[in-house]
CSV table of C-alpha atoms in Angstrom, one decimal:
chain,number,residue,atom,x,y,z
A,1,MET,CA,88.7,44.7,18.0
A,2,THR,CA,88.6,44.5,14.2
A,3,THR,CA,86.9,47.5,12.5
A,4,ILE,CA,84.6,46.6,9.6
A,5,ALA,CA,84.5,49.1,6.8
A,6,PRO,CA,81.0,50.3,5.8
A,7,THR,CA,81.5,48.9,2.4
A,8,GLY,CA,82.9,45.6,3.7
A,9,GLU,CA,85.9,43.8,2.4
A,10,GLN,CA,88.2,45.8,0.0
A,11,HIS,CA,89.5,44.1,-3.1
A,12,THR,CA,92.6,45.6,-4.8
A,13,ILE,CA,93.6,44.9,-8.4
A,14,GLU,CA,96.6,46.3,-10.3
A,15,ALA,CA,98.1,46.3,-13.8
A,16,GLY,CA,100.2,48.7,-16.0
A,17,GLY,CA,100.3,51.6,-13.5
A,18,LEU,CA,96.6,51.3,-12.8
A,19,ARG,CA,95.1,50.4,-9.4
A,20,ALA,CA,91.5,49.8,-8.5
A,21,VAL,CA,89.7,49.1,-5.2
A,22,VAL,CA,86.4,47.3,-5.4
A,23,THR,CA,84.1,46.9,-2.5
A,24,GLU,CA,82.2,43.9,-1.1
A,25,VAL,CA,79.1,46.0,-0.4
A,26,GLY,CA,77.5,47.1,-3.7
A,27,ALA,CA,80.3,45.7,-5.8
A,28,GLY,CA,81.4,49.3,-6.2
A,29,LEU,CA,84.5,51.0,-7.6
A,30,ARG,CA,85.9,52.9,-4.5
A,31,ALA,CA,89.1,54.1,-6.2
A,32,LEU,CA,90.8,54.0,-9.6
A,33,THR,CA,94.3,55.6,-10.1
A,34,HIS,CA,96.8,55.8,-12.9
A,35,ASP,CA,100.4,56.2,-11.7
A,36,GLY,CA,99.0,57.5,-8.4
A,37,ARG,CA,96.6,60.1,-10.0
A,38,PRO,CA,92.9,59.6,-9.4
A,39,LEU,CA,90.8,58.9,-12.4
A,40,VAL,CA,87.6,58.9,-10.4
A,41,MET,CA,86.3,60.6,-7.3
A,42,GLY,CA,87.3,58.1,-4.6
A,43,TYR,CA,86.4,58.0,-0.9
A,44,SER,CA,87.8,56.6,2.3
A,45,GLU,CA,87.1,52.9,3.2
A,46,HIS,CA,85.7,54.4,6.4
A,47,GLN,CA,82.9,56.2,4.5
A,48,ALA,CA,79.8,55.1,2.8
A,49,PRO,CA,79.9,56.0,-1.0
A,50,PRO,CA,79.0,59.7,-1.3
A,51,GLY,CA,76.3,60.2,-4.0
A,52,SER,CA,76.4,56.4,-4.8
A,53,ALA,CA,79.9,56.9,-6.1
A,54,GLY,CA,81.2,54.0,-8.1
A,55,LEU,CA,78.2,51.7,-7.6
A,56,PRO,CA,76.3,49.5,-10.1
A,57,LEU,CA,72.6,50.4,-10.2
A,58,LEU,CA,70.5,47.2,-10.6
A,59,PRO,CA,68.0,46.1,-11.7
A,60,TRP,CA,67.1,49.6,-12.8
A,61,PRO,CA,69.1,52.9,-12.8
A,62,ASN,CA,67.9,56.4,-11.8
A,63,ARG,CA,64.3,56.9,-10.6
A,64,VAL,CA,60.8,55.4,-10.8
A,65,GLN,CA,58.1,57.9,-10.2
A,66,ASP,CA,56.1,57.1,-7.0
A,67,GLY,CA,57.8,53.7,-7.1
A,68,ARG,CA,54.8,52.5,-9.1
A,69,TYR,CA,54.9,50.7,-12.4
A,70,THR,CA,53.0,48.1,-14.4
A,71,PHE,CA,54.6,45.0,-16.0
A,72,ASP,CA,52.6,42.4,-17.9
A,73,GLY,CA,49.4,43.9,-16.6
A,74,GLN,CA,50.5,43.6,-13.0
A,75,GLU,CA,50.5,46.8,-10.8
A,76,ARG,CA,53.6,47.0,-8.6
A,77,GLN,CA,54.8,49.2,-5.8
A,78,LEU,CA,58.5,49.6,-5.0
A,79,ALA,CA,59.9,51.0,-1.8
A,80,LEU,CA,60.3,54.7,-1.9
A,81,THR,CA,64.1,55.0,-1.4
A,82,GLU,CA,64.2,58.7,-2.4
A,83,PRO,CA,61.7,60.0,0.1
A,84,LYS,CA,62.6,63.7,-0.6
A,85,PHE,CA,61.0,63.3,-4.1
A,86,GLY,CA,58.8,60.3,-3.5
A,87,ASN,CA,60.6,58.0,-5.9
A,88,ALA,CA,62.2,54.6,-6.0
A,89,ALA,CA,65.9,55.1,-6.9
A,90,HIS,CA,68.8,53.1,-8.2
A,91,GLY,CA,67.6,49.6,-7.7
A,92,PHE,CA,68.3,47.2,-4.8
A,93,THR,CA,71.9,46.2,-4.9
A,94,ARG,CA,73.8,49.2,-3.6
A,95,THR,CA,73.8,48.1,0.0
A,96,LEU,CA,73.9,44.3,-0.4
A,97,PRO,CA,77.1,42.2,0.1
A,98,TRP,CA,78.5,40.6,-3.1
A,99,ARG,CA,80.7,37.4,-3.1
A,100,VAL,CA,83.9,37.0,-5.0
A,101,LEU,CA,83.4,34.5,-7.8
A,102,SER,CA,87.0,34.7,-9.3
A,103,ARG,CA,90.0,37.0,-9.1
A,104,ASP,CA,93.6,37.4,-10.0
A,105,GLU,CA,96.1,40.2,-9.8
A,106,ALA,CA,94.4,42.4,-12.4
A,107,SER,CA,90.8,41.3,-12.4
A,108,ILE,CA,87.9,40.4,-10.1
A,109,THR,CA,84.3,39.1,-10.6
A,110,LEU,CA,81.7,39.5,-7.9
A,111,GLY,CA,78.2,37.9,-7.9
A,112,LEU,CA,74.9,38.3,-6.2
A,113,ARG,CA,71.7,36.3,-6.3
A,114,LEU,CA,68.9,38.9,-6.0
A,115,PHE,CA,65.8,37.4,-4.5
A,116,PRO,CA,62.3,38.9,-4.8
A,117,GLN,CA,61.9,42.3,-3.4
A,118,ALA,CA,58.9,44.6,-2.7
A,119,GLY,CA,57.5,45.4,-6.1
A,120,TYR,CA,60.0,43.1,-7.9
A,121,PRO,CA,59.0,39.4,-7.6
A,122,HIS,CA,61.9,38.0,-9.6
A,123,ILE,CA,65.2,36.2,-9.0
A,124,LEU,CA,68.3,37.4,-10.8
A,125,ASP,CA,71.8,36.2,-10.8
A,126,LEU,CA,74.0,39.3,-11.2
A,127,THR,CA,77.7,39.6,-11.9
A,128,VAL,CA,80.1,42.6,-12.0
A,129,SER,CA,83.6,42.1,-13.4
A,130,TYR,CA,86.4,44.6,-13.2
A,131,ALA,CA,89.6,44.0,-15.3
A,132,LEU,CA,92.7,46.2,-15.7
A,133,ASP,CA,95.1,46.2,-18.6
A,134,ALA,CA,97.5,48.7,-20.2
A,135,THR,CA,94.6,50.6,-21.7
A,136,GLY,CA,92.5,51.1,-18.6
A,137,LEU,CA,89.6,49.5,-16.7
A,138,THR,CA,86.9,47.4,-18.3
A,139,VAL,CA,83.7,46.7,-16.4
A,140,GLU,CA,81.2,44.0,-17.5
A,141,ILE,CA,77.8,43.8,-15.8
A,142,GLY,CA,75.6,40.7,-16.4
A,143,ALA,CA,72.1,39.5,-15.4
A,144,ARG,CA,70.4,36.2,-15.8
A,145,ASN,CA,66.7,35.6,-14.9
A,146,MET,CA,66.7,32.5,-12.6
A,147,GLY,CA,62.9,32.7,-12.0
A,148,ASP,CA,59.9,31.3,-13.9
A,149,THR,CA,58.4,34.6,-15.0
A,150,PRO,CA,59.7,37.4,-17.3
A,151,ALA,CA,61.5,40.2,-15.5
A,152,PRO,CA,62.0,43.9,-16.4
A,153,TYR,CA,65.6,44.9,-16.2
A,154,GLY,CA,67.9,47.9,-16.7
A,155,PHE,CA,71.5,48.6,-15.8
A,156,GLY,CA,73.3,51.7,-14.7
A,157,ALA,CA,76.6,52.6,-13.1
A,158,HIS,CA,77.7,55.6,-11.1
A,159,PRO,CA,81.4,56.5,-11.5
A,160,TYR,CA,82.5,60.1,-10.9
A,161,LEU,CA,85.3,61.1,-13.3
A,162,SER,CA,88.1,63.2,-11.9
A,163,VAL,CA,90.8,65.6,-13.2
A,164,PRO,CA,93.0,68.0,-11.2
A,165,GLY,CA,91.6,71.4,-10.5
A,166,PRO,CA,88.1,72.8,-10.0
A,167,LEU,CA,85.3,71.2,-11.9
A,168,GLU,CA,84.4,74.6,-13.4
A,169,ASP,CA,87.7,74.6,-15.3
A,170,ALA,CA,87.4,71.0,-16.6
A,171,VAL,CA,86.7,70.5,-20.3
A,172,LEU,CA,83.9,68.1,-21.2
A,173,GLU,CA,83.3,66.4,-24.5
A,174,LEU,CA,80.0,64.6,-24.6
A,175,PRO,CA,78.8,63.2,-28.0
A,176,ALA,CA,75.0,63.5,-27.2
A,177,ALA,CA,72.5,65.3,-29.3
A,178,GLU,CA,69.5,65.2,-27.0
A,179,TRP,CA,68.7,65.7,-23.3
A,180,LEU,CA,65.7,65.3,-21.0
A,181,THR,CA,64.0,68.1,-19.2
A,182,VAL,CA,62.7,67.1,-15.7
A,183,ASP,CA,60.1,68.3,-13.2
A,184,GLU,CA,60.7,69.3,-9.6
A,185,ARG,CA,60.9,65.6,-8.7
A,186,LYS,CA,63.6,64.9,-11.3
A,187,ILE,CA,61.1,62.9,-13.5
A,188,PRO,CA,61.6,63.3,-17.2
A,189,VAL,CA,59.1,65.6,-19.0
A,190,GLU,CA,60.4,66.2,-22.5
A,191,ARG,CA,63.2,65.2,-24.9
A,192,ARG,CA,65.0,68.2,-26.5
A,193,ALA,CA,67.9,68.8,-28.8
A,194,VAL,CA,71.1,70.1,-27.1
A,195,GLU,CA,71.8,72.5,-29.9
A,196,GLY,CA,71.7,76.1,-28.7
A,197,THR,CA,71.4,75.1,-25.1
A,198,PRO,CA,74.0,75.0,-22.2
A,199,TYR,CA,73.8,71.2,-22.5
A,200,ASP,CA,75.6,71.0,-25.8
A,201,PHE,CA,79.1,69.5,-25.2
A,202,ARG,CA,79.5,67.8,-28.5
A,203,THR,CA,82.4,70.2,-29.1
A,204,ALA,CA,84.6,70.1,-26.0
A,205,HIS,CA,84.5,73.2,-23.8
A,206,PRO,CA,84.8,74.0,-20.1
A,207,ILE,CA,81.9,73.0,-17.8
A,208,GLY,CA,81.9,76.4,-16.1
A,209,ASP,CA,79.0,77.1,-13.8
A,210,VAL,CA,76.5,74.7,-15.6
A,211,VAL,CA,74.6,72.6,-13.2
A,212,LEU,CA,73.9,69.1,-14.5
A,213,ASP,CA,71.8,66.3,-13.2
A,214,THR,CA,70.7,65.4,-16.7
A,215,ALA,CA,70.0,62.4,-18.9
A,216,PHE,CA,71.5,62.5,-22.4
A,217,THR,CA,70.8,60.3,-25.5
A,218,GLY,CA,71.2,60.5,-29.2
A,219,LEU,CA,74.7,59.3,-28.7
A,220,THR,CA,77.3,59.3,-31.4
A,221,ARG,CA,79.6,56.3,-31.5
A,222,ASP,CA,83.1,55.9,-32.9
A,223,GLY,CA,84.0,53.4,-35.7
A,224,ASP,CA,84.5,50.7,-33.1
A,225,GLY,CA,80.9,51.0,-31.9
A,226,LEU,CA,81.8,52.7,-28.6
A,227,VAL,CA,80.5,56.0,-27.3
A,228,ARG,CA,83.3,58.0,-25.5
A,229,VAL,CA,83.0,60.9,-23.0
A,230,ARG,CA,86.2,62.8,-22.2
A,231,LEU,CA,87.0,65.1,-19.3
A,232,THR,CA,90.3,66.9,-19.3
A,233,THR,CA,92.1,69.7,-17.6
A,234,GLY,CA,92.0,73.1,-19.4
A,235,ASP,CA,95.5,72.7,-20.7
A,236,GLY,CA,94.9,69.1,-21.8
A,237,THR,CA,97.8,67.7,-19.7
A,238,HIS,CA,95.5,65.3,-17.8
A,239,GLY,CA,92.3,63.6,-18.7
A,240,VAL,CA,90.0,60.6,-18.3
A,241,GLU,CA,87.7,58.9,-20.8
A,242,LEU,CA,84.6,56.9,-20.1
A,243,TRP,CA,83.5,54.5,-22.9
A,244,ALA,CA,80.4,52.4,-23.2
A,245,GLY,CA,79.4,49.6,-25.5
A,246,GLU,CA,76.3,48.1,-27.1
A,247,GLY,CA,73.1,48.6,-25.3
A,248,VAL,CA,74.1,51.8,-23.5
A,249,GLU,CA,71.9,54.4,-25.1
A,250,TRP,CA,71.7,56.8,-22.2
A,251,LEU,CA,74.2,58.8,-20.1
A,252,GLN,CA,73.2,60.6,-16.9
A,253,VAL,CA,75.7,63.4,-16.2
A,254,PHE,CA,75.8,64.9,-12.7
A,255,THR,CA,78.0,67.8,-11.5
A,256,GLY,CA,77.4,66.9,-7.8
A,257,ASP,CA,76.0,70.2,-6.7
A,258,SER,CA,73.6,68.5,-4.2
A,259,LEU,CA,76.4,66.6,-2.5
A,260,THR,CA,77.8,68.0,0.7
A,261,GLY,CA,81.3,68.7,2.1
A,262,SER,CA,84.4,67.8,0.1
A,263,ALA,CA,82.3,65.7,-2.4
A,264,ARG,CA,80.4,68.7,-3.8
A,265,ARG,CA,81.5,69.2,-7.4
A,266,ALA,CA,84.6,67.1,-6.7
A,267,GLY,CA,84.0,65.0,-9.8
A,268,LEU,CA,81.7,64.6,-12.7
A,269,ALA,CA,79.4,61.6,-12.6
A,270,VAL,CA,79.0,60.1,-16.1
A,271,GLU,CA,76.6,57.3,-15.7
A,272,PRO,CA,76.2,54.7,-18.5
A,273,MET,CA,72.6,53.4,-18.5
A,274,SER,CA,70.6,51.0,-20.7
A,275,CYS,CA,67.4,52.9,-20.1
A,276,PRO,CA,66.3,56.4,-19.2
A,277,PRO,CA,65.0,57.7,-15.8
A,278,ASN,CA,61.5,56.4,-15.0
A,279,ALA,CA,61.9,53.6,-17.5
A,280,PHE,CA,60.0,51.0,-15.5
A,281,ARG,CA,57.0,53.4,-15.5
A,282,THR,CA,57.2,54.4,-19.2
A,283,GLY,CA,58.6,51.1,-20.6
A,284,GLU,CA,61.2,52.9,-22.7
A,285,ASP,CA,64.3,50.8,-23.4
A,286,VAL,CA,63.4,48.3,-20.6
A,287,ILE,CA,64.9,44.9,-21.2
A,288,ARG,CA,62.5,42.0,-20.9
A,289,LEU,CA,64.4,39.1,-19.5
A,290,ASP,CA,62.6,35.8,-20.1
A,291,PRO,CA,63.2,32.9,-17.7
A,292,GLY,CA,66.8,31.7,-18.3
A,293,ALA,CA,67.7,34.6,-20.5
A,294,ALA,CA,70.8,36.7,-19.8
A,295,VAL,CA,72.2,40.1,-20.9
A,296,THR,CA,75.6,41.7,-20.5
A,297,HIS,CA,76.7,45.4,-20.8
A,298,ARG,CA,80.3,46.7,-21.0
A,299,TRP,CA,81.8,50.1,-20.1
A,300,GLY,CA,85.2,51.3,-19.0
A,301,ILE,CA,87.5,54.1,-18.0
A,302,SER,CA,90.9,55.0,-19.4
A,303,PRO,CA,93.5,57.7,-18.8
A,304,PHE,CA,93.4,60.3,-21.6
A,305,ALA,CA,95.6,63.1,-22.9
A,306,ARG,CA,94.5,65.5,-25.6
A,307,THR,CA,97.0,65.8,-28.4
């Protein structure tokens, strides 16, 4: 009898000492290694992704309070997929099977036609592309509105960066000037400056015992237009960098304290997002996709060593 993995078919791509495993279910990044060393918190093909590890979050990231929002004057109710807090979380596509559109030794593109869902009466064609080269992994996430009415849209991704040793000892560099406070249901309350708070990682320093499940913005970009987040070992001998391109104005950072077993604080989720938590409710940075319109976002992960 053939055993089927919870995440479906496993797709492996390789290039330049890098190896990635991409899943059929959710189009997720199950593993990424460089010369055998993990760059992300991976998991067994016999498991479901712990803490949504490696999954794209579409067509919205993070949470929608009460699952209720208004778009073009129409009140809508999403399914409450985070019952503990009474929210709708992380979109629809994490548990859906994606089909392979194209692939070669070093890259793969998966696609999904998302049909209308409760509280989201739209049709989107979604694509997720993973490509490896000598510099690292590049991920491109695209959406096109195939319906006849405008659709609200946001993108997110949920990789957990990994370096050897305890997370407390890892050194984080996060070029973000602002963070969001949240209420007991993890819904944003107020935007604050990071200066003078435990959330200021603009100058690299160890994570220590800081607990993060926090949205950051006010991002500083390098001369090439990319924002870069770096996680390294204390001695700088090993590190990993997450970069994000145009349209990514938010990063959710999560230390994994609420995860169980070996996944707890086993990696640092650095989640590129096009909009903040509760965006469908507030309208902040929500993309309006008119019929036939398309949008693409890019992010990636590379090995990094501090010099």
